[in-house]
Short mmCIF file of C-alpha atoms in Angstrom, two decimals:
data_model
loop_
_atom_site.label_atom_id
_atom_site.label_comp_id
_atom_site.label_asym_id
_atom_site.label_seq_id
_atom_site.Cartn_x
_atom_site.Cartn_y
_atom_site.Cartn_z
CA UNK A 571 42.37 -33.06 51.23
CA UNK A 572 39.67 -30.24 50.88
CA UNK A 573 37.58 -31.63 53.45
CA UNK A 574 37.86 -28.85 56.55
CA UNK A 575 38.74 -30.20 59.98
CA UNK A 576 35.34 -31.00 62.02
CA UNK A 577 34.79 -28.49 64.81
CA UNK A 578 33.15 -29.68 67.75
CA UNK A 579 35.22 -33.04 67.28
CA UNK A 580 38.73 -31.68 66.68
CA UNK A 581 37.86 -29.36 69.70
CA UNK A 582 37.32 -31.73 71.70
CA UNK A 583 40.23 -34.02 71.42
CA UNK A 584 42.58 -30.92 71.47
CA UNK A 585 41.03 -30.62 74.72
CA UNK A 586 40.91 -34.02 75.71
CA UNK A 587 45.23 -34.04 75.06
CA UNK A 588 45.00 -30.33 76.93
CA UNK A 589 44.04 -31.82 79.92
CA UNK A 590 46.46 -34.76 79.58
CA UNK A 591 49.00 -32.23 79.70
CA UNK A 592 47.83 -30.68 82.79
CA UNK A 593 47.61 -34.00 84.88
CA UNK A 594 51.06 -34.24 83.88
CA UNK A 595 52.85 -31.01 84.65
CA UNK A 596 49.93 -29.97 87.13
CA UNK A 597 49.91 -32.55 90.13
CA UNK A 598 46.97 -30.80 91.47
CA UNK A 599 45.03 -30.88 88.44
CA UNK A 600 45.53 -34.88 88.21
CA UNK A 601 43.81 -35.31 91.72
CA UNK A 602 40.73 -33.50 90.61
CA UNK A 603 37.48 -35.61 90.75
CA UNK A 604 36.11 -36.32 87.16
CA UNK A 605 34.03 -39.35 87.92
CA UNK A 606 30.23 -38.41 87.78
CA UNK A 607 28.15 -40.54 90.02
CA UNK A 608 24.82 -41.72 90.12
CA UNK A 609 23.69 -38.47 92.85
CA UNK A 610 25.43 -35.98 90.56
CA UNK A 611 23.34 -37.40 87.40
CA UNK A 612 20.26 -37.94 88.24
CA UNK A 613 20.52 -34.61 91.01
CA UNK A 614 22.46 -32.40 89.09
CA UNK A 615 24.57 -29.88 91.10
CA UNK A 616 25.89 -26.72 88.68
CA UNK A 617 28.65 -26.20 91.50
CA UNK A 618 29.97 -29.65 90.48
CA UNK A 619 30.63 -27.93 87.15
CA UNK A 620 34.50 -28.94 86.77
CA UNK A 621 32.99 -32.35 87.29
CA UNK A 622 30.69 -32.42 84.76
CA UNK A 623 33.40 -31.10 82.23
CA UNK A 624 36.53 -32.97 83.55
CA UNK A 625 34.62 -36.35 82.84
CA UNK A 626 34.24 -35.85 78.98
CA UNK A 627 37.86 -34.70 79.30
CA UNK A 628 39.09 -37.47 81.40
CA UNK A 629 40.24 -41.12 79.80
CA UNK A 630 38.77 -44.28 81.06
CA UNK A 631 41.56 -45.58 81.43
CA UNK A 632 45.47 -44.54 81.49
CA UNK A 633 47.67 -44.75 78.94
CA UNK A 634 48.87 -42.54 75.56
CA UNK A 635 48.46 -45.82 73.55
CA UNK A 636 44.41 -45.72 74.68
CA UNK A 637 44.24 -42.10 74.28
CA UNK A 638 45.90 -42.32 70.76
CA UNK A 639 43.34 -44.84 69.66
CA UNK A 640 40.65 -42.63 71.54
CA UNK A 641 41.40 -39.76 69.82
CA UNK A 642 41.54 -41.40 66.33
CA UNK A 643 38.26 -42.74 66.99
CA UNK A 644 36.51 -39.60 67.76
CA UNK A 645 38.65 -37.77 64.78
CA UNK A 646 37.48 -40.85 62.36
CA UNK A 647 33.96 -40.23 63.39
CA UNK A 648 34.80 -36.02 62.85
CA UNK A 649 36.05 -35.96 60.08
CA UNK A 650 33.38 -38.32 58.16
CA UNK A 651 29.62 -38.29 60.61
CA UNK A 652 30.49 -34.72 61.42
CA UNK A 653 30.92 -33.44 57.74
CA UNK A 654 27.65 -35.67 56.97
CA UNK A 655 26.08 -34.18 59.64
CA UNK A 656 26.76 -30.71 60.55
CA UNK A 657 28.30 -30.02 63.89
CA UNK A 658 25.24 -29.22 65.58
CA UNK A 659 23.40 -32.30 65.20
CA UNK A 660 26.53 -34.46 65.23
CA UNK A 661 27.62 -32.53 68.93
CA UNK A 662 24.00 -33.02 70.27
CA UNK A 663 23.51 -37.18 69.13
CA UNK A 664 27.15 -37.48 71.03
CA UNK A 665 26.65 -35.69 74.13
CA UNK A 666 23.14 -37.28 74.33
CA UNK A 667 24.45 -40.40 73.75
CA UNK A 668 26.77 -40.06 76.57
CA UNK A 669 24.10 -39.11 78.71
CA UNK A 670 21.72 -41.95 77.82
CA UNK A 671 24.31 -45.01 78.39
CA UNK A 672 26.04 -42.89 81.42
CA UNK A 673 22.11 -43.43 82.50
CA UNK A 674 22.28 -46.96 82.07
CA UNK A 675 25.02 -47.90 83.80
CA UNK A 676 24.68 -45.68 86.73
CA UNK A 677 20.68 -46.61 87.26
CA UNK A 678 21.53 -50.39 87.13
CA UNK A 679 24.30 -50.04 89.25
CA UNK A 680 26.84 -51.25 86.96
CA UNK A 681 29.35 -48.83 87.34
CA UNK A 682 30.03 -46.90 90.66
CA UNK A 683 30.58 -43.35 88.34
CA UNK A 684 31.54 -42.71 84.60
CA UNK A 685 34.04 -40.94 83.01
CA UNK A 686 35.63 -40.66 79.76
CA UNK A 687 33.87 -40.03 76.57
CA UNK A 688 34.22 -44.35 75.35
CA UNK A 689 30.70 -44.92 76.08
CA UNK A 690 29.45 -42.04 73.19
CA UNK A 691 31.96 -43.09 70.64
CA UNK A 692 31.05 -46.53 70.76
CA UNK A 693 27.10 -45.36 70.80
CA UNK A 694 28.21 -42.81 67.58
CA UNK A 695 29.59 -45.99 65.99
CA UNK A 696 26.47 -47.19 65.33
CA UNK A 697 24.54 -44.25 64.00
CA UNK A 698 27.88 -43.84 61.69
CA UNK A 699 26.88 -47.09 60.56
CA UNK A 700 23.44 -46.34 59.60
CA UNK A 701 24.10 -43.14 57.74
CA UNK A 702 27.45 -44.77 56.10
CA UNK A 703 29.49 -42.03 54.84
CA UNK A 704 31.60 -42.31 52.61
CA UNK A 705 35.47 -41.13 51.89
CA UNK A 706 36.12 -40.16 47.93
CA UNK A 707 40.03 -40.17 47.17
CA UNK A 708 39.60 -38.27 43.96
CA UNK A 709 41.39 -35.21 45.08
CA UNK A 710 44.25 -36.69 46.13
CA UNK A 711 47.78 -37.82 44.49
CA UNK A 712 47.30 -40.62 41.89
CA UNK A 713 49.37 -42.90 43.69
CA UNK A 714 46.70 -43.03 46.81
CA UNK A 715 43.91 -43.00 44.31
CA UNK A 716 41.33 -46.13 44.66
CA UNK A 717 38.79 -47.01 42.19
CA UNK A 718 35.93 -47.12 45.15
CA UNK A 719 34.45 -44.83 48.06
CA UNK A 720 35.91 -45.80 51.30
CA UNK A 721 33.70 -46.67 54.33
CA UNK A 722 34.90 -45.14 57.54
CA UNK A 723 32.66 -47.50 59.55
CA UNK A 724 34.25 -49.96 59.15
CA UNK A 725 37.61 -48.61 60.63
CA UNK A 726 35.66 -47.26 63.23
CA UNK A 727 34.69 -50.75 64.25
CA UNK A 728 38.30 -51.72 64.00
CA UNK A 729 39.39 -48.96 66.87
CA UNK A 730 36.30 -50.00 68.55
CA UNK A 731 37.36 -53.10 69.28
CA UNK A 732 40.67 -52.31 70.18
CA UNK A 733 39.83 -49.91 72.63
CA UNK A 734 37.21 -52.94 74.36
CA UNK A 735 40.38 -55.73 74.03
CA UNK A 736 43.33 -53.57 75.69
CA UNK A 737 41.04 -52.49 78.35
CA UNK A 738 42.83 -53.52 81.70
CA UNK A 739 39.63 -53.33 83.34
CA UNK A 740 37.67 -55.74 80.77
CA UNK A 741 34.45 -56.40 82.55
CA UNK A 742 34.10 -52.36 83.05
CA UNK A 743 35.36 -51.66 79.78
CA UNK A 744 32.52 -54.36 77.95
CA UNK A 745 29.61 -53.46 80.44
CA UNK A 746 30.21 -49.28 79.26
CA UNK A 747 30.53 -50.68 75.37
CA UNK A 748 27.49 -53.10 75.68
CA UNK A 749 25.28 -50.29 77.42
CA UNK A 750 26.56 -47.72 74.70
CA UNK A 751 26.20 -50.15 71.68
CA UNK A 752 22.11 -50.50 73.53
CA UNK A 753 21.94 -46.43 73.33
CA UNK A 754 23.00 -46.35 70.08
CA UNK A 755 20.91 -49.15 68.42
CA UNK A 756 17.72 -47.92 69.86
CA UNK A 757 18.57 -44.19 68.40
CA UNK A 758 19.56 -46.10 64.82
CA UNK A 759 16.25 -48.50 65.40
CA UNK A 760 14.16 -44.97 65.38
CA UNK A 761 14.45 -44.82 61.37
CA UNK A 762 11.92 -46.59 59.63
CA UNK A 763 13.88 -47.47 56.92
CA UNK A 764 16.01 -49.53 59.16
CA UNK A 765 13.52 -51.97 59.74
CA UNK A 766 12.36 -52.21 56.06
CA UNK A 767 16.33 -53.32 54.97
CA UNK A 768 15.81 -55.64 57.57
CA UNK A 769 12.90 -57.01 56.32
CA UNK A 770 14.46 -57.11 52.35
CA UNK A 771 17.73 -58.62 53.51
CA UNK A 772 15.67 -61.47 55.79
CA UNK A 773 13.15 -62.08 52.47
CA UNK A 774 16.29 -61.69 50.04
CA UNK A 775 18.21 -64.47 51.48
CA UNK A 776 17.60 -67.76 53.74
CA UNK A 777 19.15 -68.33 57.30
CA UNK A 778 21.12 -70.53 56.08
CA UNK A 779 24.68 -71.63 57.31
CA UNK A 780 26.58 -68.31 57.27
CA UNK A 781 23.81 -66.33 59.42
CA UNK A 782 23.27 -69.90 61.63
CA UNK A 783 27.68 -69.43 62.35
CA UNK A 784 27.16 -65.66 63.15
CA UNK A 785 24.71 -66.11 65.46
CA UNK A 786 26.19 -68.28 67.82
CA UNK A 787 29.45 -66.32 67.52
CA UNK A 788 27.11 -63.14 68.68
CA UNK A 789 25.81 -65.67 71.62
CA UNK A 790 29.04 -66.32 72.66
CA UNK A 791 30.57 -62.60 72.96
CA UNK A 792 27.43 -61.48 75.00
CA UNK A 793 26.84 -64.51 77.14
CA UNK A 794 30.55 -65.99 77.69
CA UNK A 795 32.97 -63.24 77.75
CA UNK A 796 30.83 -61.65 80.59
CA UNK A 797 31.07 -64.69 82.21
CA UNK A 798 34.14 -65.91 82.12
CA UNK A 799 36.00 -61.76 82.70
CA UNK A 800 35.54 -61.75 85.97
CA UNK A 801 37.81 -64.35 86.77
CA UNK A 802 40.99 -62.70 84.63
CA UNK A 803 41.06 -60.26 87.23
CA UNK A 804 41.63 -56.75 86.41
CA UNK A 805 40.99 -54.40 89.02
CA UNK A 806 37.70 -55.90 90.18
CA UNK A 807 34.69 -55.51 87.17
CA UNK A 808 31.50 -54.05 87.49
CA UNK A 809 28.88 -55.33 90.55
CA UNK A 810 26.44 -57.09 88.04
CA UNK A 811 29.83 -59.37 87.20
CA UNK A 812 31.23 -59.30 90.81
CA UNK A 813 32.00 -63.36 91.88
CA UNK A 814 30.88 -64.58 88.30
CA UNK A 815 33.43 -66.82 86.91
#
């Protein structure tokens, strides 16, 4: 209840629902070009200013339902990686985030331009998940009182995968996750003590059954879903999954 609203991420998703407005009520507005493309990355162009801006303000895709659970996300991740934080660092690990897997996908080809701000909220995600921070409910009525610290992370996983399953463009939609969720782990992998958890969780317990079940469930998001997407349709997918099916 005390906590104070984050600033750089509250700002943003005013904006972001500013400029849903506008393409509403301003026809003129809704035909501007937000899509950056591989030229205007990698050979930036200040002119191409409203371009640069209208992208992190743009969705990926249509909808109020998307942009609800858009904005939740990016409030979630406010709110609790923001406060943890400070606005500074938070604001400069999700714009360069954005930049990074907007690299990605526009060097490889995968995407002819990006827009929306997806991609950095699913690469945040991950560095959330590292740092962990943590929700007390002490301060607030008795009756929403629980006896533990809540985890945000998890519930950011939750919208996470939301936003990836009501894409109507799936194979877009899981290329820009995948290449975000890359950006992300290799910023997380950076901490040292990352790697020595994983070396006291792998010496704490034995691959046994459980880890044997999760692995081939991982195998199975990353090899068949890309695989078989293509053929549902939806708008035509990226080039790296264009006839695959």
């Amino acid at each position: 209840r005390d906590r104070p609203a984050p600033p750089f991420a509250f700002s943003l998703s005013l904006l972001i629902w500013g400029a849903g407005l506008l393409r509403i009520f301003a026809p003129a507005f809704a035909q501007a070009d937000a899509c950056v493309d591989y030229s205007l990355l990698f050979h930036p162009d200040l002119g191409e200013w409203r371009t640069y801006l209208g992208h992190l303000l743009y969705p990926l895709e249509p909808g109020f339902v998307r942009g609800f659970f858009t904005s939740a996300l990016l409030l979630v991740e406010g709110y609790t990686l923001e406060h943890e934080l400070g606005s500074l660092h938070f604001a400069s690990i999700f714009l360069g985030l954005q930049l990074a897997s907007a690299a990605v996908v526009l060097h490889f080809r995968l995407v002819p331009c990006v827009i929306g701000i997806e991609s950095a909220l699913v690469a945040t995600a991950l560095v959330m998940h590292r740092v962990n921070p943590k929700v007390h409910t002490d301060g607030l009525d008795k009756g929403l009182r629980v006896p533990f610290a809540i985890e945000p992370r998890w519930h950011v996983w939750a919208l996470q995968s939301i936003l990836l399953l009501s894409a109507g463009n799936f194979p877009r939609a899981l290329v820009i996750h995948a290449a975000a969720l890359a950006m992300g782990g290799l910023l997380a992998l950076r901490d040292p003590e990352v790697w020595l958890f994983a070396l006291r969780g792998l010496k704490a317990r034995s691959f046994g059954l459980g880890a044997s079940l999760h692995s081939a469930l991982l195998l199975f998001a990353l090899f068949f879903a890309p695989l078989s997407a293509a053929a549902q349709g939806g708008g035509g997918g990226p080039p790296a999954l264009a006839g695959v099916g």
